[in-house]
Amino acid sequence: SAHSAQSGPEPGPAGGRGDAGQAVAVAETGLSAMQDLSTLYFIDEQDGTVWTYSLVGDARWQFSRLAPCQKAKNAFTLVFNPKGHAEGWVLQDQTAGKGDIIGRPWPKEAYPLVCQDPQRPEVGSSWRIWGGRFTLRDRPPERVPGAVGNLPLEMKAPFCTLLYSEEGNVGRLEATMHGGPIADDGLEDLFQQLAQVLRNLAQRPAMVLMMRSDVRQASVPAWRHIKRFLAFQQELGPELVLVGRGSAIIVGCSGLLGSAWVAIIRMVQRMLPVPWPESIETSLESADAFL
C-alpha cells in the first residue's frame, strides 16, 4: 500500500487514473488514519492525570480507563454532532437516561463547526471538561513519571503501615492496621503520602491499583476519622476512578471487634460506594485470591 500511495493507481483501459483503485486507496487511507486514533487521551493541564478513550464505533470514542464493572454506568463518549447538539465534537454523557454535554473544545470560536472533521477530532485541541482544562492527544504523554519513591515504598504511623509496590503495570497497596488509637496528625501524614502515590499512578496511563487492608488488630475508629476517610476518597475521587481496580478488607472472623468493623465497612460502602469490586474477607489468603 506504501508503493501504491507513492506511484498512484494503475491507468485504466482508456489511460485514466482508475476510479475503483483510487477509491480503494482512499478507503485504506481513511481506515489507517482511524486505526491510528484507536486510543485518545485527555490530559489534565493542571495535574497531568490521563483520561483514556477507546474507539467503540464509527468515529466514537468512550472513556475506558476505569474498572470494567463501571463502563455501563459511565458511558462518557467523544462524538460528533450527537442528536440535539449540532455543534461538532463534544464529550457527552451517554449513560442510560442521560445525555448532558460535559466537555467541548475551548475556546469555542477557535474551533468553528465548518472547520471540524466529522471523522476525527483535532489532536492537540484544548478542551473544557467539567470546568477543567484538558488537551486531547493521540498518544500518551511523552514524559510519563516513574514510580514515586524507591519501591517497595513503606509509609508508617504507630497505628498503621502502608506498603506500596509494583509489578509491571499493576500497583499494589497493602494497609495493615495496628492496635492503639488513631492520631489525627499521623492520619493526615499517611493521607498526604498516599495522595502522592495515587496522583503518580493517574499520570501513568497504563497503571492500575489493587488494594488490601488488614484491620484484624485495629481499634474501632472514631467518627471523625471515618468522616476524614470519606473526605479523602472524595478529594482523590478522579485518581481512584482512573486506577482503582479492586480491594479486599480483612476483618476478624468472630467477636465484637470483627462485627463492629463489618458494620463500619458496610456503612462506608453505602455512603460512598467504591467504583471497583470490593470484598470483605477473613484471611490474607482469601483476600489475595479475590484480588
mmCIF file of C-alpha atoms in Angstrom:
data_model
loop_
_atom_site.group_PDB
_atom_site.id
_atom_site.type_symbol
_atom_site.label_atom_id
_atom_site.label_comp_id
_atom_site.label_asym_id
_atom_site.label_seq_id
_atom_site.Cartn_x
_atom_site.Cartn_y
_atom_site.Cartn_z
ATOM 1 C CA SER A 1 0.000 0.000 0.000
ATOM 2 C CA ALA A 2 3.008 2.287 0.577
ATOM 3 C CA HIS A 3 4.133 1.698 -3.028
ATOM 4 C CA SER A 4 0.617 2.459 -4.320
ATOM 5 C CA ALA A 5 0.475 5.656 -2.326
ATOM 6 C CA GLN A 6 3.722 6.851 -3.938
ATOM 7 C CA SER A 7 3.139 5.792 -7.528
ATOM 8 C CA GLY A 8 -0.658 6.109 -7.710
ATOM 9 C CA PRO A 9 -3.154 3.581 -9.138
ATOM 10 C CA GLU A 10 -2.571 1.842 -12.448
ATOM 11 C CA PRO A 11 -4.079 3.559 -15.509
ATOM 12 C CA GLY A 12 -7.460 2.308 -16.685
ATOM 13 C CA PRO A 13 -8.181 0.911 -20.162
ATOM 14 C CA ALA A 14 -8.580 4.414 -21.589
ATOM 15 C CA GLY A 15 -5.472 5.724 -19.894
ATOM 16 C CA GLY A 16 -7.448 7.187 -16.933
ATOM 17 C CA ARG A 17 -6.480 7.058 -13.256
ATOM 18 C CA GLY A 18 -8.612 4.018 -12.392
ATOM 19 C CA ASP A 19 -11.554 5.213 -10.280
ATOM 20 C CA ALA A 20 -12.026 1.903 -8.462
ATOM 21 C CA GLY A 21 -8.370 1.654 -7.479
ATOM 22 C CA GLN A 22 -8.360 5.265 -6.333
ATOM 23 C CA ALA A 23 -11.468 4.664 -4.189
ATOM 24 C CA VAL A 24 -9.794 1.671 -2.535
ATOM 25 C CA ALA A 25 -6.665 3.713 -1.826
ATOM 26 C CA VAL A 26 -8.741 6.481 -0.262
ATOM 27 C CA ALA A 27 -10.682 3.977 1.848
ATOM 28 C CA GLU A 28 -7.459 2.337 3.045
ATOM 29 C CA THR A 29 -6.008 5.724 3.948
ATOM 30 C CA GLY A 30 -9.118 6.589 5.954
ATOM 31 C CA LEU A 31 -9.042 3.226 7.735
ATOM 32 C CA SER A 32 -5.360 3.628 8.558
ATOM 33 C CA ALA A 33 -5.972 7.088 9.993
ATOM 34 C CA MET A 34 -8.811 5.774 12.141
ATOM 35 C CA GLN A 35 -6.670 2.874 13.367
ATOM 36 C CA ASP A 36 -4.009 5.391 14.384
ATOM 37 C CA LEU A 37 -6.660 7.027 16.560
ATOM 38 C CA SER A 38 -7.894 3.834 18.197
ATOM 39 C CA THR A 39 -6.974 5.358 21.573
ATOM 40 C CA LEU A 40 -7.205 9.011 22.528
ATOM 41 C CA TYR A 41 -6.026 10.729 25.689
ATOM 42 C CA PHE A 42 -7.432 13.742 27.511
ATOM 43 C CA ILE A 43 -4.585 15.094 29.642
ATOM 44 C CA ASP A 44 -5.437 17.369 32.562
ATOM 45 C CA GLU A 45 -3.373 20.520 32.136
ATOM 46 C CA GLN A 46 -3.315 21.157 35.884
ATOM 47 C CA ASP A 47 -2.216 17.852 37.385
ATOM 48 C CA GLY A 48 -1.201 15.716 34.393
ATOM 49 C CA THR A 49 -3.719 12.932 35.002
ATOM 50 C CA VAL A 50 -4.528 10.926 31.874
ATOM 51 C CA TRP A 51 -8.087 10.016 30.844
ATOM 52 C CA THR A 52 -8.102 7.305 28.184
ATOM 53 C CA TYR A 53 -10.784 6.940 25.498
ATOM 54 C CA SER A 54 -11.051 3.917 23.184
ATOM 55 C CA LEU A 55 -12.656 3.669 19.758
ATOM 56 C CA VAL A 56 -16.035 1.908 20.090
ATOM 57 C CA GLY A 57 -17.711 2.583 16.757
ATOM 58 C CA ASP A 58 -17.705 4.789 13.706
ATOM 59 C CA ALA A 59 -15.942 7.971 14.908
ATOM 60 C CA ARG A 60 -16.960 7.394 18.537
ATOM 61 C CA TRP A 61 -14.598 7.047 21.494
ATOM 62 C CA GLN A 62 -15.668 6.079 25.003
ATOM 63 C CA PHE A 63 -13.975 6.598 28.361
ATOM 64 C CA SER A 64 -12.174 3.332 29.071
ATOM 65 C CA ARG A 65 -9.728 3.929 31.924
ATOM 66 C CA LEU A 66 -11.963 2.620 34.675
ATOM 67 C CA ALA A 67 -12.971 -0.675 36.243
ATOM 68 C CA PRO A 68 -14.895 -2.894 33.786
ATOM 69 C CA CYS A 69 -17.881 -3.034 36.154
ATOM 70 C CA GLN A 70 -18.297 0.752 35.748
ATOM 71 C CA LYS A 71 -18.259 1.061 31.967
ATOM 72 C CA ALA A 72 -22.018 0.778 31.555
ATOM 73 C CA LYS A 73 -22.514 3.318 34.342
ATOM 74 C CA ASN A 74 -20.099 5.909 32.933
ATOM 75 C CA ALA A 75 -20.572 6.000 29.162
ATOM 76 C CA PHE A 76 -18.700 9.248 28.550
ATOM 77 C CA THR A 77 -18.430 9.434 24.768
ATOM 78 C CA LEU A 78 -16.443 11.632 22.382
ATOM 79 C CA VAL A 79 -18.784 12.101 19.443
ATOM 80 C CA PHE A 80 -19.511 14.458 16.532
ATOM 81 C CA ASN A 81 -22.884 16.222 16.384
ATOM 82 C CA PRO A 82 -24.874 13.966 18.746
ATOM 83 C CA LYS A 83 -28.645 14.197 18.443
ATOM 84 C CA GLY A 84 -29.858 17.591 19.608
ATOM 85 C CA HIS A 85 -26.368 19.093 19.733
ATOM 86 C CA ALA A 86 -25.277 20.146 16.242
ATOM 87 C CA GLU A 87 -22.086 21.839 17.397
ATOM 88 C CA GLY A 88 -19.340 19.492 16.226
ATOM 89 C CA TRP A 89 -17.127 17.436 18.518
ATOM 90 C CA VAL A 90 -18.302 17.207 22.116
ATOM 91 C CA LEU A 91 -17.921 14.939 25.104
ATOM 92 C CA GLN A 92 -21.355 13.593 26.023
ATOM 93 C CA ASP A 93 -22.552 11.516 28.957
ATOM 94 C CA GLN A 94 -24.356 8.745 27.060
ATOM 95 C CA THR A 95 -25.072 6.709 30.162
ATOM 96 C CA ALA A 96 -28.636 5.337 30.018
ATOM 97 C CA GLY A 97 -31.128 8.086 30.830
ATOM 98 C CA LYS A 98 -28.587 10.882 30.431
ATOM 99 C CA GLY A 99 -27.256 12.994 27.582
ATOM 100 C CA ASP A 100 -25.563 16.016 29.103
ATOM 101 C CA ILE A 101 -22.651 17.621 27.289
ATOM 102 C CA ILE A 102 -19.762 17.513 29.741
ATOM 103 C CA GLY A 103 -16.948 18.793 27.533
ATOM 104 C CA ARG A 104 -16.278 20.974 24.477
ATOM 105 C CA PRO A 105 -13.299 22.326 22.548
ATOM 106 C CA TRP A 106 -12.281 25.653 24.070
ATOM 107 C CA PRO A 107 -12.412 28.474 23.260
ATOM 108 C CA LYS A 108 -15.415 27.673 21.092
ATOM 109 C CA GLU A 109 -14.652 30.320 18.476
ATOM 110 C CA ALA A 110 -11.272 28.681 17.809
ATOM 111 C CA TYR A 111 -12.997 25.509 16.574
ATOM 112 C CA PRO A 112 -15.830 26.554 14.182
ATOM 113 C CA LEU A 113 -18.107 23.744 13.104
ATOM 114 C CA VAL A 114 -17.337 24.222 9.396
ATOM 115 C CA CYS A 115 -13.641 23.540 10.061
ATOM 116 C CA GLN A 116 -14.135 20.314 12.011
ATOM 117 C CA ASP A 117 -13.558 16.869 10.509
ATOM 118 C CA PRO A 118 -16.578 14.673 11.386
ATOM 119 C CA GLN A 119 -14.400 11.537 11.292
ATOM 120 C CA ARG A 120 -11.708 12.616 13.734
ATOM 121 C CA PRO A 121 -11.367 15.285 16.415
ATOM 122 C CA GLU A 122 -8.447 17.679 16.212
ATOM 123 C CA VAL A 123 -5.428 16.275 18.002
ATOM 124 C CA GLY A 124 -3.768 18.896 20.184
ATOM 125 C CA SER A 125 -7.005 20.806 20.697
ATOM 126 C CA SER A 126 -7.832 22.401 24.047
ATOM 127 C CA TRP A 127 -10.965 21.318 25.895
ATOM 128 C CA ARG A 128 -13.021 22.314 28.887
ATOM 129 C CA ILE A 129 -14.385 19.227 30.648
ATOM 130 C CA TRP A 130 -16.364 19.629 33.873
ATOM 131 C CA GLY A 131 -14.791 23.080 34.145
ATOM 132 C CA GLY A 132 -11.217 21.728 33.942
ATOM 133 C CA ARG A 133 -8.707 22.400 31.161
ATOM 134 C CA PHE A 134 -7.584 19.408 29.085
ATOM 135 C CA THR A 135 -5.556 18.730 25.948
ATOM 136 C CA LEU A 136 -6.595 15.996 23.503
ATOM 137 C CA ARG A 137 -3.740 13.767 22.324
ATOM 138 C CA ASP A 138 -3.463 10.651 20.156
ATOM 139 C CA ARG A 139 -0.620 9.171 22.235
ATOM 140 C CA PRO A 140 0.312 9.058 25.913
ATOM 141 C CA PRO A 141 2.338 11.916 27.393
ATOM 142 C CA GLU A 142 5.951 11.861 26.227
ATOM 143 C CA ARG A 143 7.240 12.408 29.752
ATOM 144 C CA VAL A 144 5.449 9.889 31.947
ATOM 145 C CA PRO A 145 6.800 9.963 35.519
ATOM 146 C CA GLY A 146 8.400 6.917 37.059
ATOM 147 C CA ALA A 147 7.209 5.290 40.245
ATOM 148 C CA VAL A 148 7.033 7.579 43.248
ATOM 149 C CA GLY A 149 9.986 6.927 45.573
ATOM 150 C CA ASN A 150 12.064 3.764 45.844
ATOM 151 C CA LEU A 151 9.972 0.617 45.697
ATOM 152 C CA PRO A 152 8.734 -1.058 47.751
ATOM 153 C CA LEU A 153 7.637 2.155 49.469
ATOM 154 C CA GLU A 154 6.748 1.968 53.152
ATOM 155 C CA MET A 155 4.580 4.618 54.819
ATOM 156 C CA LYS A 156 4.315 4.235 58.581
ATOM 157 C CA ALA A 157 2.410 5.559 61.565
ATOM 158 C CA PRO A 158 2.073 3.962 65.032
ATOM 159 C CA PHE A 159 -1.430 2.784 64.153
ATOM 160 C CA CYS A 160 -0.932 1.783 60.504
ATOM 161 C CA THR A 161 1.657 0.665 57.953
ATOM 162 C CA LEU A 162 1.156 1.159 54.210
ATOM 163 C CA LEU A 163 3.324 -0.847 51.830
ATOM 164 C CA TYR A 164 3.239 0.063 48.134
ATOM 165 C CA SER A 165 4.864 -1.982 45.377
ATOM 166 C CA GLU A 166 4.583 -2.509 41.629
ATOM 167 C CA GLU A 167 4.758 -5.467 39.271
ATOM 168 C CA GLY A 168 4.503 -4.466 35.631
ATOM 169 C CA ASN A 169 1.571 -2.108 35.238
ATOM 170 C CA VAL A 170 -0.103 -3.239 38.491
ATOM 171 C CA GLY A 171 0.436 -1.278 41.679
ATOM 172 C CA ARG A 172 -0.350 -2.973 44.975
ATOM 173 C CA LEU A 173 -1.151 -1.187 48.220
ATOM 174 C CA GLU A 174 -1.208 -3.207 51.439
ATOM 175 C CA ALA A 175 -2.500 -1.485 54.572
ATOM 176 C CA THR A 176 -2.016 -3.127 57.950
ATOM 177 C CA MET A 177 -3.767 -1.533 60.920
ATOM 178 C CA HIS A 178 -2.167 -1.929 64.358
ATOM 179 C CA GLY A 179 -3.701 -1.758 67.797
ATOM 180 C CA GLY A 180 -3.840 1.612 69.516
ATOM 181 C CA PRO A 181 -5.602 4.898 68.886
ATOM 182 C CA ILE A 182 -5.509 6.734 65.559
ATOM 183 C CA ALA A 183 -3.708 10.071 65.827
ATOM 184 C CA ASP A 184 -5.076 12.949 63.746
ATOM 185 C CA ASP A 185 -1.671 14.237 62.623
ATOM 186 C CA GLY A 186 -0.409 10.751 61.801
ATOM 187 C CA LEU A 187 -3.528 10.076 59.722
ATOM 188 C CA GLU A 188 -3.045 13.296 57.753
ATOM 189 C CA ASP A 189 0.583 12.409 57.079
ATOM 190 C CA LEU A 190 -0.414 8.993 55.707
ATOM 191 C CA PHE A 191 -3.106 10.568 53.524
ATOM 192 C CA GLN A 192 -0.597 13.054 52.083
ATOM 193 C CA GLN A 193 1.828 10.289 51.170
ATOM 194 C CA LEU A 194 -0.947 8.129 49.726
ATOM 195 C CA ALA A 195 -2.229 11.065 47.657
ATOM 196 C CA GLN A 196 1.212 11.362 46.043
ATOM 197 C CA VAL A 197 1.113 7.687 45.074
ATOM 198 C CA LEU A 198 -2.396 7.965 43.606
ATOM 199 C CA ARG A 199 -1.609 11.109 41.598
ATOM 200 C CA ASN A 200 1.541 9.486 40.276
ATOM 201 C CA LEU A 201 -0.413 6.434 39.130
ATOM 202 C CA ALA A 202 -3.085 8.588 37.469
ATOM 203 C CA GLN A 203 -0.364 10.305 35.405
ATOM 204 C CA ARG A 204 0.803 6.914 34.074
ATOM 205 C CA PRO A 205 -1.927 5.736 31.668
ATOM 206 C CA ALA A 206 -1.077 2.018 31.800
ATOM 207 C CA MET A 207 -1.153 1.734 35.596
ATOM 208 C CA VAL A 208 -3.881 0.190 37.782
ATOM 209 C CA LEU A 209 -4.061 -0.363 41.542
ATOM 210 C CA MET A 210 -5.138 -3.270 43.750
ATOM 211 C CA MET A 211 -5.646 -2.670 47.482
ATOM 212 C CA ARG A 212 -5.624 -4.953 50.505
ATOM 213 C CA SER A 213 -6.444 -3.732 54.022
ATOM 214 C CA ASP A 214 -5.961 -5.801 57.175
ATOM 215 C CA VAL A 215 -7.945 -4.401 60.128
ATOM 216 C CA ARG A 216 -7.944 -7.509 62.332
ATOM 217 C CA GLN A 217 -5.799 -5.864 65.020
ATOM 218 C CA ALA A 218 -7.215 -2.351 64.685
ATOM 219 C CA SER A 219 -9.279 -0.466 67.223
ATOM 220 C CA VAL A 220 -12.668 0.840 66.158
ATOM 221 C CA PRO A 221 -12.066 4.307 64.629
ATOM 222 C CA ALA A 222 -13.690 7.472 65.954
ATOM 223 C CA TRP A 223 -16.447 9.017 63.862
ATOM 224 C CA ARG A 224 -14.194 11.980 62.911
ATOM 225 C CA HIS A 225 -11.677 9.565 61.420
ATOM 226 C CA ILE A 226 -14.376 7.832 59.391
ATOM 227 C CA LYS A 227 -15.523 11.219 58.066
ATOM 228 C CA ARG A 228 -11.932 12.157 57.211
ATOM 229 C CA PHE A 229 -11.513 8.878 55.328
ATOM 230 C CA LEU A 230 -14.663 9.572 53.322
ATOM 231 C CA ALA A 231 -13.469 13.119 52.577
ATOM 232 C CA PHE A 232 -10.117 11.765 51.373
ATOM 233 C CA GLN A 233 -11.867 9.376 48.987
ATOM 234 C CA GLN A 234 -13.880 12.271 47.566
ATOM 235 C CA GLU A 235 -10.815 14.527 47.246
ATOM 236 C CA LEU A 236 -8.956 11.821 45.307
ATOM 237 C CA GLY A 237 -12.067 10.590 43.519
ATOM 238 C CA PRO A 238 -10.807 11.144 39.942
ATOM 239 C CA GLU A 239 -7.498 9.422 40.640
ATOM 240 C CA LEU A 240 -9.228 6.486 42.315
ATOM 241 C CA VAL A 241 -11.606 6.070 39.366
ATOM 242 C CA LEU A 242 -8.684 6.068 36.920
ATOM 243 C CA VAL A 243 -6.522 3.497 38.719
ATOM 244 C CA GLY A 244 -8.623 1.544 41.252
ATOM 245 C CA ARG A 245 -9.471 -1.974 40.090
ATOM 246 C CA GLY A 246 -10.187 -3.954 43.264
ATOM 247 C CA SER A 247 -9.925 -4.001 47.043
ATOM 248 C CA ALA A 248 -10.204 -6.579 49.800
ATOM 249 C CA ILE A 249 -10.663 -5.830 53.507
ATOM 250 C CA ILE A 250 -9.642 -8.454 56.060
ATOM 251 C CA VAL A 251 -11.598 -8.498 59.324
ATOM 252 C CA GLY A 252 -11.679 -10.821 62.334
ATOM 253 C CA CYS A 253 -13.860 -13.848 61.749
ATOM 254 C CA SER A 254 -15.584 -13.627 65.137
ATOM 255 C CA GLY A 255 -16.090 -11.447 68.202
ATOM 256 C CA LEU A 256 -17.427 -7.964 68.831
ATOM 257 C CA LEU A 257 -14.472 -6.221 67.176
ATOM 258 C CA GLY A 258 -14.913 -8.125 63.926
ATOM 259 C CA SER A 259 -18.667 -7.450 63.927
ATOM 260 C CA ALA A 260 -18.069 -3.764 64.604
ATOM 261 C CA TRP A 261 -15.650 -3.481 61.700
ATOM 262 C CA VAL A 262 -18.048 -5.209 59.310
ATOM 263 C CA ALA A 263 -20.781 -2.761 60.333
ATOM 264 C CA ILE A 264 -18.450 0.215 59.756
ATOM 265 C CA ILE A 265 -17.346 -1.078 56.342
ATOM 266 C CA ARG A 266 -20.947 -1.653 55.252
ATOM 267 C CA MET A 267 -21.900 1.855 56.357
ATOM 268 C CA VAL A 268 -18.991 3.405 54.426
ATOM 269 C CA GLN A 269 -19.892 1.347 51.347
ATOM 270 C CA ARG A 270 -23.443 2.686 51.477
ATOM 271 C CA MET A 271 -22.345 6.275 51.992
ATOM 272 C CA LEU A 272 -19.669 6.257 49.282
ATOM 273 C CA PRO A 273 -19.615 3.150 47.085
ATOM 274 C CA VAL A 274 -16.233 2.470 45.502
ATOM 275 C CA PRO A 275 -16.091 2.234 41.680
ATOM 276 C CA TRP A 276 -14.480 -1.221 41.625
ATOM 277 C CA PRO A 277 -15.154 -4.721 43.043
ATOM 278 C CA GLU A 278 -14.646 -4.907 46.806
ATOM 279 C CA SER A 279 -14.864 -7.813 49.217
ATOM 280 C CA ILE A 280 -14.736 -8.413 52.978
ATOM 281 C CA GLU A 281 -12.526 -11.413 53.770
ATOM 282 C CA THR A 282 -11.280 -13.187 56.901
ATOM 283 C CA SER A 283 -7.718 -14.139 55.846
ATOM 284 C CA LEU A 284 -4.795 -12.892 53.796
ATOM 285 C CA GLU A 285 -5.109 -15.902 51.527
ATOM 286 C CA SER A 286 -8.774 -15.314 50.690
ATOM 287 C CA ALA A 287 -8.108 -11.589 50.158
ATOM 288 C CA ASP A 288 -5.268 -12.312 47.747
ATOM 289 C CA ALA A 289 -7.412 -14.882 45.934
ATOM 290 C CA PHE A 290 -10.134 -12.268 45.471
ATOM 291 C CA LEU A 291 -7.683 -9.720 44.101
#
